[in-house]
């Protein structure tokens, strides 16, 4: 039994005007995003995905978690990563790859199969979604989905510089929307840099926040080589950080 409405898999259309380093363009600029709508996911589908996508080592890790909430978040994140990986590398068994954790707890793809070499992955999960982005490691990217509560929103906005508060005011966003934008920007660039929330949050200060083609575009004071694209959503705001000179075809991208 399946429920296809719960799963969305998209191949991102990326382009660059500048030379793509030493890798072939079609390899470097290939990325796949998998999103699981947890509100639509039924247990039978989840069980089928676990059996077909996760290997014994990953299932053993899941069973070691003592708390059901942590077990579920880990499972959903790994499933999203394996869905993205299987679509990114068609014809290859995703169970032959493993999503491990690096020294900063960042997800890392490991495998003896050359098809999975040089790939990076970014994972996010919230109360409503689990998502993963698979990309070439030479083209760093990161994602986040979140929808802060009212209490969280006040804490997120409390430490902002006056200049950033002014930027947000110019966009005419409410408290919760402003916090969602700032939070997913921080999280997605933190994942891209492999720093996460382990560094002072002020280092992620935006230099500009603009609305373009129905999405928000954030650029940074300290990381001018990156920008973050942010889509608002009723159940969660989605942020995608990518190299500043890389363009994403918005007509081919969908966010609920």
Coordinates of C-alpha atoms in Angstrom, one line a residue, residues 4-233:
X4 CA 2.0 9.0 -3.3
X5 CA 0.6 12.4 -2.1
X6 CA 3.0 12.0 0.9
X7 CA 6.2 12.0 -1.3
X8 CA 7.6 14.6 -3.6
X9 CA 10.9 14.2 -5.5
X10 CA 12.3 16.9 -7.6
X11 CA 15.5 17.2 -9.7
X12 CA 16.7 20.8 -9.3
X13 CA 17.6 22.7 -12.4
X14 CA 20.8 24.6 -11.6
X15 CA 23.0 26.8 -13.8
X16 CA 26.1 28.8 -13.4
X17 CA 27.7 31.5 -15.6
X18 CA 31.1 31.0 -14.0
X19 CA 33.3 28.0 -14.7
X20 CA 32.1 25.0 -12.6
X21 CA 35.6 24.1 -11.2
X22 CA 37.2 20.9 -12.4
X23 CA 34.0 18.8 -12.6
X24 CA 31.7 18.3 -15.6
X25 CA 28.8 20.8 -15.4
X26 CA 26.1 18.1 -15.6
X27 CA 27.7 16.3 -12.6
X28 CA 28.4 19.4 -10.5
X29 CA 25.0 21.0 -11.0
X30 CA 23.0 17.9 -10.3
X31 CA 20.8 17.9 -7.2
X32 CA 17.8 16.0 -6.0
X33 CA 15.3 17.1 -3.3
X34 CA 12.9 14.6 -1.6
X35 CA 10.1 15.9 0.6
X36 CA 7.9 13.7 2.8
X37 CA 4.6 15.2 4.0
X38 CA 4.4 13.5 7.4
X39 CA 0.7 14.4 7.7
X40 CA -0.1 12.3 4.7
X41 CA 2.3 9.4 5.3
X42 CA 0.6 6.2 6.4
X43 CA 2.3 3.5 8.5
X44 CA 2.2 0.9 5.8
X45 CA 4.0 3.2 3.4
X46 CA 6.6 4.1 6.0
X47 CA 7.2 0.4 6.7
X48 CA 7.6 -0.4 3.0
X49 CA 10.1 2.5 2.6
X50 CA 12.1 1.3 5.6
X51 CA 12.3 -2.2 4.2
X52 CA 13.3 -1.1 0.6
X53 CA 15.6 1.9 1.4
X54 CA 17.4 1.4 4.7
X55 CA 20.1 -1.2 5.3
X56 CA 20.6 -3.3 8.4
X57 CA 23.1 -0.9 10.0
X58 CA 20.7 2.0 9.7
X59 CA 17.8 0.0 11.0
X60 CA 19.9 -1.1 14.0
X61 CA 20.7 2.5 14.7
X62 CA 16.9 3.3 14.7
X63 CA 16.2 0.5 17.1
X64 CA 18.8 1.8 19.6
X65 CA 17.0 5.1 20.2
X66 CA 15.1 5.0 23.5
X67 CA 12.6 7.7 22.8
X68 CA 10.0 7.3 20.1
X69 CA 10.1 10.9 18.9
X70 CA 13.9 10.7 18.3
X71 CA 13.4 7.3 16.6
X72 CA 10.8 8.8 14.3
X73 CA 12.7 11.9 13.4
X74 CA 15.8 9.8 12.5
X75 CA 13.8 7.4 10.5
X76 CA 12.0 10.1 8.5
X77 CA 15.2 12.0 7.8
X78 CA 17.0 8.8 6.6
X79 CA 14.0 7.9 4.4
X80 CA 14.0 11.3 2.8
X81 CA 17.8 11.0 2.2
X82 CA 17.5 7.5 0.6
X83 CA 14.5 8.6 -1.6
X84 CA 16.6 11.5 -2.9
X85 CA 19.6 9.2 -3.4
X86 CA 17.7 6.6 -5.3
X87 CA 16.3 9.2 -7.6
X88 CA 19.7 10.9 -8.0
X89 CA 21.4 7.6 -8.8
X90 CA 18.9 5.6 -10.8
X91 CA 19.6 1.9 -11.2
X92 CA 21.6 1.7 -8.0
X93 CA 20.4 0.2 -4.8
X94 CA 20.1 2.9 -2.1
X95 CA 20.6 0.2 0.6
X96 CA 24.2 -0.1 -0.6
X97 CA 24.8 3.4 0.6
X98 CA 24.7 4.6 4.2
X99 CA 23.9 7.9 5.7
X100 CA 26.3 8.3 8.7
X101 CA 27.2 11.2 10.9
X102 CA 30.3 13.3 10.8
X103 CA 32.2 14.8 13.8
X104 CA 29.7 17.7 13.9
X105 CA 26.8 15.3 13.6
X106 CA 26.3 16.4 10.0
X107 CA 24.9 13.7 7.6
X108 CA 27.5 12.0 5.4
X109 CA 27.0 9.5 2.6
X110 CA 29.3 6.5 2.7
X111 CA 29.4 3.5 0.3
X112 CA 31.8 1.1 -1.4
X113 CA 29.9 1.8 -4.6
X114 CA 31.5 4.5 -6.9
X115 CA 28.1 5.7 -8.0
X116 CA 27.6 7.3 -4.6
X117 CA 31.1 8.8 -4.4
X118 CA 31.4 12.6 -4.2
X119 CA 27.8 13.1 -3.0
X120 CA 26.7 15.2 -0.1
X121 CA 23.4 15.3 1.7
X122 CA 21.5 17.8 3.8
X123 CA 18.6 16.6 5.9
X124 CA 15.8 18.5 7.7
X125 CA 12.7 17.5 9.6
X126 CA 9.9 19.4 11.3
X127 CA 6.5 18.5 12.8
X128 CA 5.0 18.3 9.3
X129 CA 7.9 17.4 6.9
X130 CA 11.0 15.5 6.5
X131 CA 13.3 16.4 3.5
X132 CA 16.7 15.7 2.1
X133 CA 18.8 17.2 -0.6
X134 CA 21.5 15.2 -2.4
X135 CA 24.1 17.2 -4.3
X136 CA 27.7 17.1 -5.4
X137 CA 30.1 17.8 -2.6
X138 CA 32.0 20.3 -4.8
X139 CA 28.9 22.4 -4.9
X140 CA 27.9 22.9 -1.2
X141 CA 24.2 23.3 -0.4
X142 CA 21.9 23.1 2.6
X143 CA 18.2 23.0 3.4
X144 CA 15.9 23.6 6.3
X145 CA 12.1 23.5 7.0
X146 CA 10.6 25.0 10.1
X147 CA 7.6 26.9 11.5
X148 CA 8.5 28.5 14.8
X149 CA 5.9 28.8 17.5
X150 CA 4.9 32.2 18.8
X151 CA 7.1 31.8 21.9
X152 CA 10.1 30.7 19.7
X153 CA 9.5 33.5 17.3
X154 CA 9.9 36.1 20.0
X155 CA 13.2 34.5 21.1
X156 CA 14.5 34.3 17.5
X157 CA 13.8 38.0 16.8
X158 CA 15.0 39.3 20.2
X159 CA 18.7 39.1 19.3
X160 CA 18.6 40.7 15.9
X161 CA 20.5 43.8 15.0
X162 CA 18.4 46.9 14.4
X163 CA 19.4 46.9 10.7
X164 CA 17.9 43.4 10.3
X165 CA 14.8 44.3 12.1
X166 CA 14.4 47.2 9.7
X167 CA 14.8 44.9 6.7
X168 CA 12.0 42.6 8.1
X169 CA 9.8 45.6 8.8
X170 CA 10.2 46.7 5.2
X171 CA 8.8 43.3 4.0
X172 CA 5.7 43.8 6.1
X173 CA 5.9 40.4 7.7
X174 CA 4.3 39.4 11.0
X175 CA 6.3 38.1 14.0
X176 CA 5.9 34.4 13.2
X177 CA 6.7 34.9 9.5
X178 CA 9.8 37.0 10.2
X179 CA 11.1 34.4 12.7
X180 CA 10.4 31.6 10.2
X181 CA 12.4 33.4 7.5
X182 CA 15.4 34.2 9.8
X183 CA 15.4 30.7 11.4
X184 CA 15.4 28.7 8.2
X185 CA 18.1 31.0 6.7
X186 CA 20.3 30.4 9.7
X187 CA 19.8 26.7 9.7
X188 CA 20.3 26.2 6.0
X189 CA 23.5 28.2 5.8
X190 CA 24.7 26.6 9.0
X191 CA 24.2 23.2 7.5
X192 CA 25.9 24.3 4.3
X193 CA 29.0 25.5 6.2
X194 CA 28.9 22.5 8.6
X195 CA 28.7 24.8 11.6
X196 CA 25.0 24.4 12.4
X197 CA 24.0 26.3 15.6
X198 CA 27.4 25.7 17.2
X199 CA 28.6 29.2 16.4
X200 CA 27.3 32.6 17.5
X201 CA 24.1 33.3 15.6
X202 CA 25.2 36.8 14.8
X203 CA 27.7 35.4 12.3
X204 CA 24.8 34.5 10.0
X205 CA 23.6 38.1 9.9
X206 CA 21.9 39.0 6.6
X207 CA 23.3 41.8 4.5
X208 CA 20.0 42.0 2.5
X209 CA 16.6 40.3 2.4
X210 CA 14.5 40.9 -0.7
X211 CA 11.4 39.4 -2.3
X212 CA 12.0 38.1 -5.9
X213 CA 9.5 36.2 -7.9
X214 CA 7.4 35.3 -4.9
X215 CA 10.3 34.0 -2.7
X216 CA 12.7 35.7 -0.3
X217 CA 16.4 36.0 -1.1
X218 CA 18.8 36.4 1.8
X219 CA 22.4 37.4 1.3
X220 CA 25.0 37.5 4.2
X221 CA 27.4 39.9 5.7
X222 CA 30.1 37.2 6.4
X223 CA 29.4 34.7 3.7
X224 CA 29.0 36.7 0.5
X225 CA 29.7 33.5 -1.6
X226 CA 26.3 32.1 -0.6
X227 CA 22.6 33.1 -0.8
X228 CA 19.5 31.5 0.6
X229 CA 16.2 31.2 -1.2
X230 CA 13.2 30.9 1.1
X231 CA 9.6 29.8 0.3
X232 CA 6.8 30.6 2.8
X233 CA 4.4 27.8 3.6

